[in-house]
Amino acid sequence: MSSKCFHLITITSPEAFSPVVDCLWTSFSQPYMPFLNTLFPVFSPSPSAFAAAVAESKIRMWEWHTTDPSSSWVAVVDDTTEKVLGAAHWNHHDSNPYEHGIPDLTAVWWPEGEGREFATSMMAQCYGLRGKRMWRAHARRSSLATSTAVLANPRSSVPELDIMFTHPSHRQKGVGSLLMKYGMDLAAEKNLEVVVEASEDGRWLYDKFGLRSLGKEVFDTSKKNPSDLWRKLAHEFGYVAHYWMWKPKEGVYVEGVTKCPWEVEIPGSKVNGH
């Protein structure tokens, strides 16, 4: 008999989504993830500004979800209290999301100026790589540090784990594995590849599910002749890196044997894989 006292649910309403986002903020604040402020800026160090940022993030993320047919939010909740213990956002793409090229993204949630320019630059780096590599049907899952994939509502045929997080009080207790199993089972059912952009801490979990690292990517915050504001934003953003992890439809990736996802170009595609 299992000792686990939690179960998986599918998020289908903004009311159910609200505690999921509360859990996201807590999870990515312990330890703090620099990309959090890039996606959901808190514009002053006050309780009211923090509350406003959380409220805005709930509205924006729910809108992203409801306008993207590939989007699925699932959460793990306590059997007794229904408290959200963790959640994941999966994209299961049945066609190429970059058929018409890499989307032009602007971080419009930042006011015009260098803050918006900095956030847009970070997203462009994320999407530039994805557009070159992720043009086949797939499922994707990524760490919050690269969760911007959801911003453009891309369409492709691969399952992608876009965001996954576990409440600090329930880490290393099977919550993440349950969230992964949901997406991996669906990918297997649809015969899709799987992509994950993983943090150092999350690599072991994805490796357990058959994903293997194809390389480490680091965000570049440098700029020619940066202003003092840009230097401040870059300092607060810090060193952010992720591992690009992938699982083919069958088996696991073996270096020197398995062809990488971008090694075969799509005839007539506007995106050149490399």
Tab-separated table of C-alpha atoms in Angstrom:
chain	number	residue	atom	x	y	z
A	1	MET	CA	0.000	0.000	0.000
A	2	SER	CA	1.386	3.411	-0.969
A	3	SER	CA	2.321	5.805	1.834
A	4	LYS	CA	1.774	8.810	-0.439
A	5	CYS	CA	-1.107	11.034	0.614
A	6	PHE	CA	-1.540	13.065	-2.541
A	7	HIS	CA	-2.993	12.753	-6.027
A	8	LEU	CA	-2.907	14.400	-9.460
A	9	ILE	CA	-5.617	16.731	-10.757
A	10	THR	CA	-6.110	18.616	-14.024
A	11	ILE	CA	-6.547	22.378	-13.729
A	12	THR	CA	-9.686	23.509	-15.552
A	13	SER	CA	-10.681	26.844	-13.999
A	14	PRO	CA	-9.053	30.122	-12.914
A	15	GLU	CA	-10.219	29.429	-9.366
A	16	ALA	CA	-8.288	26.147	-9.293
A	17	PHE	CA	-5.341	27.840	-11.003
A	18	SER	CA	-4.935	30.571	-8.357
A	19	PRO	CA	-3.398	28.320	-5.637
A	20	VAL	CA	-1.181	26.741	-8.310
A	21	VAL	CA	0.390	30.139	-9.020
A	22	ASP	CA	0.728	30.816	-5.283
A	23	CYS	CA	2.694	27.568	-5.053
A	24	LEU	CA	4.809	28.624	-8.041
A	25	TRP	CA	5.876	31.862	-6.321
A	26	THR	CA	6.735	30.042	-3.099
A	27	SER	CA	8.597	27.270	-4.914
A	28	PHE	CA	10.714	29.567	-7.062
A	29	SER	CA	11.486	31.846	-4.145
A	30	GLN	CA	13.062	28.983	-2.123
A	31	PRO	CA	15.689	29.163	-3.517
A	32	TYR	CA	15.072	32.312	-5.517
A	33	MET	CA	15.080	31.907	-9.308
A	34	PRO	CA	16.311	35.091	-11.051
A	35	PHE	CA	14.110	34.566	-14.090
A	36	LEU	CA	11.040	35.010	-11.876
A	37	ASN	CA	11.434	38.786	-11.867
A	38	THR	CA	12.051	38.831	-15.613
A	39	LEU	CA	8.716	37.158	-16.256
A	40	PHE	CA	6.778	38.641	-13.352
A	41	PRO	CA	8.454	41.867	-12.210
A	42	VAL	CA	7.892	43.274	-8.737
A	43	PHE	CA	8.398	46.982	-9.274
A	44	SER	CA	9.002	48.061	-5.678
A	45	PRO	CA	10.004	46.326	-2.417
A	46	SER	CA	6.601	46.519	-0.746
A	47	PRO	CA	3.864	44.024	0.144
A	48	SER	CA	1.396	45.796	-2.137
A	49	ALA	CA	3.769	45.643	-5.133
A	50	PHE	CA	4.410	41.958	-4.499
A	51	ALA	CA	0.676	41.232	-4.260
A	52	ALA	CA	0.092	43.143	-7.494
A	53	ALA	CA	2.780	41.112	-9.289
A	54	VAL	CA	1.270	37.816	-8.105
A	55	ALA	CA	-2.239	38.897	-9.144
A	56	GLU	CA	-1.038	39.992	-12.583
A	57	SER	CA	0.853	36.736	-13.093
A	58	LYS	CA	-2.312	34.723	-12.441
A	59	ILE	CA	-4.266	36.633	-15.060
A	60	ARG	CA	-1.505	36.517	-17.674
A	61	MET	CA	-0.620	32.843	-17.221
A	62	TRP	CA	-4.260	31.765	-17.351
A	63	GLU	CA	-4.699	33.721	-20.577
A	64	TRP	CA	-1.630	32.019	-22.061
A	65	HIS	CA	-3.064	28.653	-21.085
A	66	THR	CA	-6.568	29.197	-22.442
A	67	THR	CA	-5.332	30.506	-25.814
A	68	ASP	CA	-2.945	27.586	-26.436
A	69	PRO	CA	-4.547	24.273	-27.531
A	70	SER	CA	-1.314	22.400	-26.704
A	71	SER	CA	-1.360	23.571	-23.071
A	72	SER	CA	-2.078	21.332	-20.064
A	73	TRP	CA	-1.751	22.307	-16.403
A	74	VAL	CA	-1.749	19.531	-13.795
A	75	ALA	CA	-1.207	19.757	-10.059
A	76	VAL	CA	-0.523	17.416	-7.171
A	77	VAL	CA	-2.728	18.096	-4.162
A	78	ASP	CA	-2.951	16.763	-0.623
A	79	ASP	CA	-5.592	14.041	-0.242
A	80	THR	CA	-7.096	15.645	2.845
A	81	THR	CA	-6.581	19.408	2.578
A	82	GLU	CA	-6.436	19.753	-1.234
A	83	LYS	CA	-3.400	22.026	-0.752
A	84	VAL	CA	-1.322	22.331	-3.930
A	85	LEU	CA	2.008	20.571	-3.383
A	86	GLY	CA	3.391	21.036	-6.874
A	87	ALA	CA	2.334	21.567	-10.461
A	88	ALA	CA	3.496	21.285	-14.053
A	89	HIS	CA	2.674	22.918	-17.345
A	90	TRP	CA	3.039	20.580	-20.303
A	91	ASN	CA	2.793	21.445	-23.991
A	92	HIS	CA	2.049	18.468	-26.248
A	93	HIS	CA	2.609	19.660	-29.816
A	94	ASP	CA	1.235	17.605	-32.696
A	95	SER	CA	2.865	19.758	-35.395
A	96	ASN	CA	5.808	22.124	-35.861
A	97	PRO	CA	5.394	25.206	-33.602
A	98	TYR	CA	7.980	27.122	-35.645
A	99	GLU	CA	6.538	26.426	-39.084
A	100	HIS	CA	6.442	30.172	-39.771
A	101	GLY	CA	9.737	30.960	-38.106
A	102	ILE	CA	10.779	31.988	-34.612
A	103	PRO	CA	8.197	34.319	-33.024
A	104	ASP	CA	9.086	37.948	-32.373
A	105	LEU	CA	8.531	38.340	-28.632
A	106	THR	CA	8.450	41.539	-26.621
A	107	ALA	CA	8.151	41.609	-22.817
A	108	VAL	CA	5.195	43.993	-22.851
A	109	TRP	CA	4.544	43.418	-19.132
A	110	TRP	CA	7.578	45.632	-18.504
A	111	PRO	CA	7.210	49.390	-19.097
A	112	GLU	CA	8.949	50.699	-22.194
A	113	GLY	CA	12.651	51.152	-21.625
A	114	GLU	CA	15.685	49.085	-20.677
A	115	GLY	CA	13.760	46.787	-18.357
A	116	ARG	CA	11.637	45.660	-21.282
A	117	GLU	CA	14.698	45.485	-23.531
A	118	PHE	CA	16.540	43.273	-21.024
A	119	ALA	CA	13.607	40.897	-20.519
A	120	THR	CA	13.022	40.686	-24.268
A	121	SER	CA	16.700	39.859	-24.816
A	122	MET	CA	16.536	36.956	-22.369
A	123	MET	CA	13.435	35.559	-24.096
A	124	ALA	CA	14.970	35.956	-27.536
A	125	GLN	CA	17.918	33.812	-26.480
A	126	CYS	CA	15.575	31.108	-25.244
A	127	TYR	CA	13.380	31.150	-28.346
A	128	GLY	CA	16.240	31.426	-30.776
A	129	LEU	CA	17.605	28.084	-29.607
A	130	ARG	CA	14.195	26.454	-29.474
A	131	GLY	CA	13.343	27.559	-32.978
A	132	LYS	CA	16.540	25.989	-34.294
A	133	ARG	CA	16.044	22.701	-32.498
A	134	MET	CA	12.401	22.044	-31.667
A	135	TRP	CA	10.657	21.935	-35.029
A	136	ARG	CA	9.444	18.337	-34.875
A	137	ALA	CA	6.379	17.046	-33.081
A	138	HIS	CA	7.272	16.808	-29.402
A	139	ALA	CA	6.382	17.319	-25.772
A	140	ARG	CA	8.238	19.964	-23.822
A	141	ARG	CA	8.935	20.635	-20.197
A	142	SER	CA	11.314	23.371	-19.039
A	143	SER	CA	12.509	24.953	-15.868
A	144	LEU	CA	11.102	28.355	-14.967
A	145	ALA	CA	14.367	29.848	-16.059
A	146	THR	CA	13.222	29.115	-19.593
A	147	SER	CA	9.510	29.073	-19.161
A	148	THR	CA	9.017	31.787	-21.770
A	149	ALA	CA	8.101	29.186	-24.371
A	150	VAL	CA	4.515	29.511	-23.274
A	151	LEU	CA	4.509	33.222	-24.085
A	152	ALA	CA	4.201	32.757	-27.812
A	153	ASN	CA	1.695	29.929	-27.674
A	154	PRO	CA	3.831	27.845	-30.078
A	155	ARG	CA	2.463	24.901	-32.017
A	156	SER	CA	4.548	21.781	-32.610
A	157	SER	CA	4.396	17.998	-32.230
A	158	VAL	CA	6.526	17.238	-29.209
A	159	PRO	CA	5.537	17.093	-25.546
A	160	GLU	CA	7.284	19.900	-23.659
A	161	LEU	CA	7.416	20.333	-19.912
A	162	ASP	CA	7.253	24.108	-19.780
A	163	ILE	CA	7.226	24.666	-16.020
A	164	MET	CA	7.396	22.301	-13.082
A	165	PHE	CA	7.763	23.097	-9.402
A	166	THR	CA	7.302	21.504	-5.994
A	167	HIS	CA	6.483	23.251	-2.739
A	168	PRO	CA	9.582	23.358	-0.474
A	169	SER	CA	7.777	21.293	2.170
A	170	HIS	CA	7.214	18.382	-0.218
A	171	ARG	CA	10.403	18.039	-2.220
A	172	GLN	CA	11.974	14.590	-2.600
A	173	LYS	CA	8.642	12.940	-1.781
A	174	GLY	CA	7.453	11.823	-5.209
A	175	VAL	CA	5.514	14.920	-6.276
A	176	GLY	CA	7.824	15.686	-9.204
A	177	SER	CA	7.791	12.075	-10.367
A	178	LEU	CA	3.986	12.069	-10.459
A	179	LEU	CA	3.969	15.266	-12.534
A	180	MET	CA	6.574	13.828	-14.907
A	181	LYS	CA	4.707	10.550	-15.286
A	182	TYR	CA	1.620	12.410	-16.511
A	183	GLY	CA	3.460	14.065	-19.383
A	184	MET	CA	5.648	11.098	-20.257
A	185	ASP	CA	2.680	8.717	-20.400
A	186	LEU	CA	0.847	11.078	-22.743
A	187	ALA	CA	3.961	11.437	-24.909
A	188	ALA	CA	4.254	7.659	-25.162
A	189	GLU	CA	0.574	7.374	-26.033
A	190	LYS	CA	1.006	9.912	-28.861
A	191	ASN	CA	4.407	8.502	-29.926
A	192	LEU	CA	6.194	11.826	-29.402
A	193	GLU	CA	9.713	12.921	-28.518
A	194	VAL	CA	10.159	14.810	-25.235
A	195	VAL	CA	12.167	17.961	-24.532
A	196	VAL	CA	13.101	19.403	-21.141
A	197	GLU	CA	15.198	22.461	-20.311
A	198	ALA	CA	16.520	21.430	-16.915
A	199	SER	CA	18.232	23.089	-14.016
A	200	GLU	CA	21.185	21.442	-12.322
A	201	ASP	CA	18.939	20.337	-9.457
A	202	GLY	CA	16.331	18.806	-11.771
A	203	ARG	CA	18.589	16.759	-14.038
A	204	TRP	CA	18.450	13.610	-11.929
A	205	LEU	CA	14.642	13.428	-12.147
A	206	TYR	CA	14.507	13.827	-15.928
A	207	ASP	CA	17.334	11.360	-16.372
A	208	LYS	CA	15.241	8.830	-14.451
A	209	PHE	CA	12.513	9.207	-17.074
A	210	GLY	CA	14.888	8.548	-19.978
A	211	LEU	CA	15.910	12.084	-20.957
A	212	ARG	CA	19.579	12.798	-21.640
A	213	SER	CA	21.477	16.083	-21.783
A	214	LEU	CA	22.536	17.329	-25.229
A	215	GLY	CA	24.428	20.312	-23.851
A	216	LYS	CA	24.473	23.170	-21.388
A	217	GLU	CA	23.176	26.621	-22.372
A	218	VAL	CA	23.978	29.867	-20.516
A	219	PHE	CA	22.059	33.140	-20.828
A	220	ASP	CA	24.186	36.063	-22.016
A	221	THR	CA	23.347	39.273	-20.133
A	222	SER	CA	26.145	41.342	-21.664
A	223	LYS	CA	25.543	44.420	-23.821
A	224	LYS	CA	27.799	46.825	-25.671
A	225	ASN	CA	28.106	50.051	-23.675
A	226	PRO	CA	25.577	49.018	-21.005
A	227	SER	CA	23.896	51.638	-18.846
A	228	ASP	CA	23.945	51.487	-15.064
A	229	LEU	CA	20.373	50.165	-15.145
A	230	TRP	CA	21.347	47.342	-17.501
A	231	ARG	CA	24.260	46.436	-15.214
A	232	LYS	CA	21.856	46.312	-12.271
A	233	LEU	CA	19.413	44.068	-14.125
A	234	ALA	CA	22.225	41.780	-15.296
A	235	HIS	CA	23.639	41.555	-11.764
A	236	GLU	CA	20.232	40.663	-10.306
A	237	PHE	CA	19.638	38.118	-13.075
A	238	GLY	CA	22.976	36.497	-12.342
A	239	TYR	CA	24.288	33.307	-13.902
A	240	VAL	CA	21.420	31.282	-15.357
A	241	ALA	CA	22.104	28.025	-17.170
A	242	HIS	CA	20.054	25.027	-18.178
A	243	TYR	CA	20.621	21.624	-19.701
A	244	TRP	CA	18.868	20.849	-22.966
A	245	MET	CA	17.501	17.340	-22.365
A	246	TRP	CA	15.759	15.122	-24.887
A	247	LYS	CA	14.215	11.707	-25.235
A	248	PRO	CA	13.561	10.164	-28.671
A	249	LYS	CA	10.325	8.338	-29.352
A	250	GLU	CA	11.942	5.029	-28.462
A	251	GLY	CA	14.809	4.287	-26.100
A	252	VAL	CA	17.276	6.931	-24.929
A	253	TYR	CA	19.794	9.204	-26.599
A	254	VAL	CA	23.275	7.722	-27.041
A	255	GLU	CA	26.023	10.166	-28.016
A	256	GLY	CA	27.531	9.345	-31.394
A	257	VAL	CA	24.737	6.913	-32.206
A	258	THR	CA	21.411	8.734	-31.976
A	259	LYS	CA	20.771	11.634	-34.345
A	260	CYS	CA	19.895	14.863	-32.510
A	261	PRO	CA	16.482	16.460	-33.181
A	262	TRP	CA	17.934	19.243	-35.348
A	263	GLU	CA	20.162	17.066	-37.541
A	264	VAL	CA	17.518	16.528	-40.214
A	265	GLU	CA	16.063	19.606	-41.882
A	266	ILE	CA	12.421	19.963	-42.857
A	267	PRO	CA	12.032	20.505	-46.614
A	268	GLY	CA	10.830	24.059	-47.225
A	269	SER	CA	10.991	25.013	-43.529
A	270	LYS	CA	11.744	28.618	-42.595
A	271	VAL	CA	13.723	27.364	-39.602
A	272	ASN	CA	17.154	25.868	-40.238
A	273	GLY	CA	17.971	23.277	-37.602
A	274	HIS	CA	21.530	22.998	-36.286
